CSV table of C-alpha atoms and ligand atoms in Angstrom, one decimal:
chain,number,residue,atom,x,y,z
A,174,MET,CA,-111.0,-45.8,169.5
A,175,ALA,CA,-109.2,-49.0,168.7
A,176,LEU,CA,-106.2,-49.7,170.9
A,177,ARG,CA,-103.2,-52.0,170.3
A,178,VAL,CA,-100.6,-53.4,172.6
A,179,ILE,CA,-97.0,-52.1,171.9
A,180,THR,CA,-93.9,-53.7,173.4
A,181,LEU,CA,-90.7,-51.9,174.5
A,182,ARG,CA,-87.8,-53.4,172.5
A,183,ARG,CA,-84.9,-51.0,173.3
A,184,ALA,CA,-84.2,-47.9,175.3
A,185,ARG,CA,-81.3,-45.5,175.8
A,186,MET,CA,-80.7,-42.1,177.2
A,187,LEU,CA,-80.2,-39.4,174.5
A,188,SER,CA,-79.4,-36.6,177.0
A,189,PRO,CA,-79.6,-36.2,180.7
A,190,LYS,CA,-83.4,-35.7,180.7
A,191,VAL,CA,-84.5,-37.5,177.5
A,192,ARG,CA,-85.0,-41.2,177.0
A,193,GLU,CA,-85.5,-42.8,173.7
A,194,LEU,CA,-87.9,-45.8,173.7
A,195,THR,CA,-88.1,-48.1,170.7
A,196,PHE,CA,-91.4,-49.9,170.5
A,197,ASP,CA,-92.7,-52.8,168.4
A,198,PRO,CA,-96.3,-51.7,167.6
A,199,GLY,CA,-97.2,-54.9,165.9
A,200,GLU,CA,-98.8,-55.4,162.4
A,201,GLY,CA,-100.4,-52.7,160.4
A,202,PHE,CA,-99.2,-49.7,162.2
A,203,ALA,CA,-99.0,-47.2,159.3
A,204,PHE,CA,-98.0,-43.6,159.9
A,205,ARG,CA,-96.6,-40.5,158.2
A,206,PRO,CA,-93.4,-38.8,159.5
A,207,GLY,CA,-94.5,-36.0,161.9
A,208,GLN,CA,-97.5,-37.9,163.3
A,209,TRP,CA,-97.9,-38.8,167.0
A,210,VAL,CA,-99.3,-41.6,169.0
A,211,SER,CA,-101.5,-41.6,172.1
A,212,LEU,CA,-100.2,-43.9,174.8
A,213,LYS,CA,-102.4,-45.1,177.7
A,214,PHE,CA,-101.2,-45.7,181.2
A,215,SER,CA,-103.3,-47.4,183.8
A,216,GLN,CA,-103.7,-45.5,187.0
A,217,ALA,CA,-103.9,-47.0,190.5
A,218,GLY,CA,-107.5,-46.6,191.9
A,219,SER,CA,-109.0,-45.4,188.6
A,220,ASP,CA,-110.7,-47.2,185.7
A,221,ASP,CA,-109.7,-44.4,183.3
A,222,PRO,CA,-106.3,-44.7,181.8
A,223,LEU,CA,-104.1,-41.6,181.7
A,224,ALA,CA,-103.4,-40.7,178.0
A,225,ARG,CA,-100.4,-38.7,176.7
A,226,SER,CA,-99.3,-38.0,173.2
A,227,TYR,CA,-95.8,-38.7,171.8
A,228,SER,CA,-94.4,-37.7,168.4
A,229,ILE,CA,-92.9,-40.6,166.5
A,230,ALA,CA,-89.2,-39.8,166.2
A,231,SER,CA,-88.4,-42.2,163.4
A,232,ALA,CA,-89.4,-42.7,159.8
A,233,PRO,CA,-91.2,-46.0,158.9
A,234,ARG,CA,-88.8,-48.9,159.1
A,235,ALA,CA,-88.7,-52.4,157.6
A,236,ASP,CA,-88.9,-54.0,161.0
A,237,GLY,CA,-91.9,-51.9,162.0
A,238,THR,CA,-90.4,-50.4,165.1
A,239,ILE,CA,-90.9,-46.8,166.1
A,240,ASP,CA,-88.8,-44.5,168.4
A,241,VAL,CA,-90.2,-41.9,170.8
A,242,ALA,CA,-88.1,-39.5,172.7
A,243,VAL,CA,-89.4,-38.5,176.1
A,244,THR,CA,-88.4,-35.6,178.3
A,245,ARG,CA,-88.6,-36.5,182.0
A,246,VAL,CA,-90.9,-33.8,183.5
A,247,ASP,CA,-90.5,-33.5,187.3
A,248,GLY,CA,-93.6,-34.9,188.9
A,249,GLY,CA,-95.1,-35.8,185.5
A,250,PRO,CA,-96.8,-39.2,185.8
A,251,ALA,CA,-96.5,-40.4,182.1
A,252,SER,CA,-92.9,-39.2,181.4
A,253,THR,CA,-91.8,-40.7,184.8
A,254,LEU,CA,-93.4,-44.1,183.9
A,255,LEU,CA,-91.8,-44.0,180.4
A,256,HIS,CA,-88.4,-43.3,182.0
A,257,ARG,CA,-88.8,-46.3,184.3
A,258,MET,CA,-90.3,-48.7,181.8
A,259,ALA,CA,-88.3,-51.9,181.3
A,260,VAL,CA,-87.5,-53.7,178.0
A,261,GLY,CA,-90.2,-56.3,177.3
A,262,GLU,CA,-93.0,-54.4,179.1
A,263,THR,CA,-96.1,-53.3,177.2
A,264,LEU,CA,-98.4,-50.3,176.9
A,265,GLU,CA,-101.6,-49.6,175.0
A,266,ALA,CA,-101.5,-47.2,172.1
A,267,ALA,CA,-104.0,-45.7,169.7
A,268,ASP,CA,-103.4,-45.4,166.0
A,269,PRO,CA,-101.1,-42.6,164.8
A,270,MET,CA,-102.7,-39.2,164.4
A,271,GLY,CA,-101.9,-35.6,163.4
A,272,PHE,CA,-101.4,-33.3,160.5
A,273,PHE,CA,-97.9,-32.0,161.2
A,274,THR,CA,-96.6,-33.9,158.1
A,275,LEU,CA,-94.8,-33.1,154.9
A,276,PRO,CA,-96.8,-32.5,151.7
A,277,PRO,CA,-96.7,-35.2,149.0
A,278,ARG,CA,-94.8,-32.9,146.7
A,279,LEU,CA,-91.8,-31.1,148.1
A,280,ASP,CA,-91.1,-28.2,145.8
A,281,ARG,CA,-89.7,-25.8,148.4
A,282,PRO,CA,-86.7,-25.8,150.8
A,283,LEU,CA,-87.6,-26.9,154.3
A,284,LEU,CA,-86.8,-25.0,157.5
A,285,LEU,CA,-87.4,-27.3,160.5
A,286,VAL,CA,-87.4,-25.6,163.9
A,287,GLY,CA,-87.6,-27.5,167.1
A,288,THR,CA,-86.7,-27.1,170.8
A,289,GLY,CA,-86.0,-30.0,173.2
A,290,THR,CA,-88.0,-33.1,172.3
A,291,GLY,CA,-89.8,-31.0,169.7
A,292,VAL,CA,-87.1,-32.2,167.4
A,293,ALA,CA,-88.7,-35.7,167.5
A,294,PRO,CA,-91.2,-35.4,164.6
A,295,LEU,CA,-88.5,-33.4,162.7
A,296,ARG,CA,-86.1,-36.3,163.0
A,297,ALA,CA,-88.8,-38.6,161.5
A,298,MET,CA,-89.1,-36.2,158.6
A,299,ILE,CA,-85.3,-35.9,158.1
A,300,GLU,CA,-84.9,-39.7,158.2
A,301,SER,CA,-87.6,-40.1,155.6
A,302,LEU,CA,-85.9,-37.7,153.3
A,303,ASP,CA,-82.4,-39.1,153.8
A,304,GLY,CA,-81.3,-40.6,150.5
A,305,ALA,CA,-84.4,-39.5,148.6
A,306,PRO,CA,-83.2,-38.3,145.2
A,307,ASP,CA,-85.8,-35.5,145.0
A,308,ALA,CA,-85.4,-34.3,148.6
A,309,PRO,CA,-85.3,-30.5,148.9
A,310,PRO,CA,-82.6,-28.6,150.8
A,311,VAL,CA,-83.4,-29.0,154.5
A,312,THR,CA,-82.2,-26.8,157.4
A,313,LEU,CA,-82.7,-27.9,161.0
A,314,LEU,CA,-82.6,-25.1,163.6
A,315,PHE,CA,-82.6,-26.9,166.9
A,316,GLY,CA,-82.6,-25.2,170.3
A,317,VAL,CA,-81.8,-26.6,173.7
A,318,ARG,CA,-80.3,-25.2,176.9
A,319,HIS,CA,-76.9,-26.9,177.1
A,320,ARG,CA,-74.7,-28.7,174.6
A,321,GLU,CA,-75.4,-32.1,176.4
A,322,ASP,CA,-79.1,-31.6,175.7
A,323,LEU,CA,-78.6,-31.8,171.9
A,324,LEU,CA,-80.4,-35.2,171.5
A,325,TYR,CA,-79.6,-36.8,168.2
A,326,GLY,CA,-76.9,-34.0,167.7
A,327,ASP,CA,-74.2,-36.4,166.5
A,328,GLU,CA,-76.6,-38.0,164.1
A,329,PHE,CA,-77.6,-34.7,162.6
A,330,ALA,CA,-74.0,-33.5,162.4
A,331,ALA,CA,-73.0,-36.7,160.6
A,332,LEU,CA,-75.8,-36.3,158.1
A,333,ALA,CA,-74.8,-32.7,157.5
A,334,ALA,CA,-71.2,-33.8,156.9
A,335,ARG,CA,-72.2,-36.3,154.2
A,336,ASP,CA,-75.2,-34.6,152.5
A,337,PRO,CA,-74.7,-31.0,151.4
A,338,ARG,CA,-78.5,-30.6,151.1
A,339,PHE,CA,-78.9,-30.9,154.9
A,340,ARG,CA,-77.8,-28.1,157.2
A,341,PHE,CA,-77.7,-28.5,160.9
A,342,GLU,CA,-77.9,-25.3,163.1
A,343,PRO,CA,-77.9,-26.1,166.8
A,344,THR,CA,-78.4,-23.1,169.2
A,345,LEU,CA,-77.9,-23.1,172.9
A,346,SER,CA,-79.8,-20.8,175.3
A,347,ARG,CA,-77.1,-21.5,178.0
A,348,PRO,CA,-73.9,-22.1,176.0
A,349,ASP,CA,-70.7,-23.0,177.7
A,350,PRO,CA,-67.7,-20.7,177.1
A,351,GLY,CA,-66.2,-23.0,174.4
A,352,TRP,CA,-69.4,-23.4,172.4
A,353,PRO,CA,-68.5,-22.3,168.8
A,354,GLY,CA,-72.1,-22.2,167.4
A,355,ARG,CA,-75.3,-20.2,167.7
A,356,SER,CA,-76.6,-19.1,171.0
A,357,GLY,CA,-79.9,-17.8,172.3
A,358,TYR,CA,-83.5,-18.8,171.4
A,359,VAL,CA,-84.4,-20.3,168.0
A,360,GLN,CA,-86.9,-17.5,167.2
A,361,HIS,CA,-84.0,-15.0,167.2
A,362,HIS,CA,-82.3,-16.9,164.4
A,363,LEU,CA,-85.3,-17.2,162.1
A,364,PRO,CA,-84.5,-14.0,160.1
A,365,ALA,CA,-81.0,-15.3,159.3
A,366,MET,CA,-82.3,-18.7,158.3
A,367,LEU,CA,-85.0,-17.3,156.1
A,368,SER,CA,-82.8,-14.8,154.4
A,369,ASP,CA,-80.8,-17.9,153.2
A,370,ALA,CA,-83.9,-19.7,152.0
A,371,PRO,CA,-86.7,-17.1,151.5
A,372,GLU,CA,-89.0,-19.6,149.8
A,373,ALA,CA,-88.9,-22.2,152.6
A,374,GLU,CA,-91.8,-24.1,154.0
A,375,VAL,CA,-91.4,-23.9,157.8
A,376,TYR,CA,-92.2,-26.6,160.4
A,377,VAL,CA,-92.1,-25.6,164.1
A,378,CYS,CA,-92.4,-28.0,167.0
A,379,GLY,CA,-92.0,-27.6,170.8
A,380,LEU,CA,-93.6,-26.1,173.9
A,381,ASN,CA,-96.3,-23.5,173.3
A,382,ALA,CA,-94.3,-20.5,174.4
A,383,MET,CA,-91.6,-21.1,171.7
A,384,VAL,CA,-94.1,-22.0,169.0
A,385,ARG,CA,-96.2,-18.9,169.7
A,386,ASP,CA,-93.1,-16.6,169.6
A,387,ALA,CA,-91.7,-18.3,166.5
A,388,ARG,CA,-95.0,-18.0,164.6
A,389,LYS,CA,-95.2,-14.3,165.6
A,390,VAL,CA,-91.7,-13.6,164.2
A,391,LEU,CA,-92.5,-15.6,161.0
A,392,ARG,CA,-95.8,-13.8,160.5
A,393,ASP,CA,-95.2,-10.2,161.8
A,394,THR,CA,-91.5,-9.6,161.2
A,395,LEU,CA,-90.9,-11.8,158.2
A,396,GLY,CA,-94.3,-11.7,156.5
A,397,LEU,CA,-94.6,-15.4,155.8
A,398,PRO,CA,-98.0,-16.4,154.6
A,399,ARG,CA,-99.9,-18.6,157.1
A,400,ASP,CA,-100.0,-21.6,154.7
A,401,ARG,CA,-96.2,-21.9,154.7
A,402,VAL,CA,-96.0,-22.2,158.5
A,403,HIS,CA,-96.9,-25.5,160.2
A,404,SER,CA,-96.7,-26.1,163.9
A,405,GLU,CA,-97.1,-28.7,166.6
A,406,ARG,CA,-97.4,-27.8,170.3
A,407,PHE,CA,-96.6,-30.2,173.1
A,408,ASP,CA,-98.5,-28.3,175.9
B,182,LIG,C1,-99.0,-33.8,169.8
B,182,LIG,C2,-98.1,-33.9,171.0
B,182,LIG,C3,-96.9,-34.6,170.8
B,182,LIG,C4,-96.0,-34.7,171.9
B,182,LIG,N1,-94.8,-35.3,171.7
B,182,LIG,C5,-93.9,-35.4,172.8
B,182,LIG,C6,-92.7,-36.0,172.6
B,182,LIG,O1,-92.3,-36.5,171.5
B,182,LIG,N2,-91.8,-36.1,173.6
B,182,LIG,C7,-92.2,-35.6,174.9
B,182,LIG,O2,-91.4,-35.7,175.8
B,182,LIG,N3,-93.4,-35.0,175.1
B,182,LIG,C8,-94.3,-34.9,174.1
B,182,LIG,N4,-95.5,-34.4,174.3
B,182,LIG,C9,-95.9,-34.0,175.7
B,182,LIG,C10,-96.5,-35.3,176.4
B,182,LIG,O3,-97.7,-35.6,175.8
B,182,LIG,C11,-96.7,-35.0,177.9
B,182,LIG,O4,-97.4,-33.8,178.0
B,182,LIG,C12,-95.4,-35.0,178.7
B,182,LIG,O5,-94.7,-36.2,178.6
B,182,LIG,C13,-95.7,-34.7,180.2
B,182,LIG,O6,-96.6,-35.6,180.6
B,182,LIG,P1,-96.5,-36.1,182.2
B,182,LIG,O7,-97.7,-36.9,182.5
B,182,LIG,O8,-95.2,-36.7,182.5
B,182,LIG,O9,-96.6,-34.7,182.9
B,182,LIG,P2,-97.8,-33.7,183.2
B,182,LIG,O10,-98.1,-33.7,184.7
B,182,LIG,O11,-98.9,-33.9,182.3
B,182,LIG,O12,-96.9,-32.4,182.9
B,182,LIG,C14,-97.3,-31.3,182.2
B,182,LIG,C15,-96.2,-30.3,182.2
B,182,LIG,O13,-95.1,-30.8,181.4
B,182,LIG,C16,-94.7,-29.9,180.5
B,182,LIG,N5,-94.2,-30.6,179.3
B,182,LIG,C17,-94.9,-31.4,178.4
B,182,LIG,N6,-94.1,-31.9,177.5
B,182,LIG,C18,-92.9,-31.5,177.7
B,182,LIG,C19,-91.6,-31.7,177.1
B,182,LIG,N7,-91.6,-32.5,176.0
B,182,LIG,N8,-90.5,-31.1,177.6
B,182,LIG,C20,-90.6,-30.3,178.7
B,182,LIG,N9,-91.8,-30.1,179.3
B,182,LIG,C21,-92.9,-30.6,178.9
B,182,LIG,C22,-95.9,-29.0,180.2
B,182,LIG,O14,-95.5,-27.7,179.8
B,182,LIG,C23,-96.6,-29.0,181.5
B,182,LIG,O15,-96.1,-28.0,182.3
B,182,LIG,C24,-96.4,-34.2,173.2
B,182,LIG,C25,-97.6,-33.6,173.3
B,182,LIG,C26,-98.5,-33.4,172.3
B,182,LIG,C27,-99.8,-32.7,172.5
């Protein structure tokens, strides 16, 4: 597999445990929103690099840069390195991969469901639809633990305020007493979301336990056909 060198251009914390890294992947790095990239990390004492996948969190841009949003996993080698990486440093990356992408023709409303950094590929999709005249109505159901964990929350709220076709539904599993919005797990809110848009095409991304439970609700409780449910699992 061909590898390329990518350079870290910018980085910022999006929440207490999530760092956004903006890379310049160089020429000819074509991808579709929703795809992911495999990053390689050299390991001391081994010839085999460690490989980890990261969803691209941005739509294609004129300057070619891409964002990834990385949760720091305690004791996790790759995420720890990505949280320490300095601007100007480089990594090796493979070409983008994955089938968690939007169809060429969007003739149904979209229900995007993500937890934690599972929102990353959904953000890429949302950015790619922003301003598109034929974009369908889009609902983002986004679950995290605490209010401070809502990465890109201000960005999604601002988009919802200016575009009536975009609805932002954050839900907190550990809400603070003043939280005015939804609480609990995303899967519990799926019936309400789908009753508002029964024809929706659904995209679910996050850790396996959530994706599995959400797919079960969509299939068994709500009777959605399999081909209207798309998912990406991080573990
Ligand atoms: C297609 C795909 C896309 C991915 N995209 C992203 C992404 O955009 N952002 C991202 O942070 N990770 C993403 N991951 C997960 C990522 O590849 C690594 O597994 C993660 O960074 C942990 O690697 P590590 O070496 O630090 O820890 P490891 O020692 O490999 O730790 C593995 C543990 O981390 C947990 N874990 C993995 N990912 C996460 C997460 N995001 N949040 C909380 N716990 C997690 C697993 O459940 C497992 O228990 C993606 C995985 C896949 C397969």
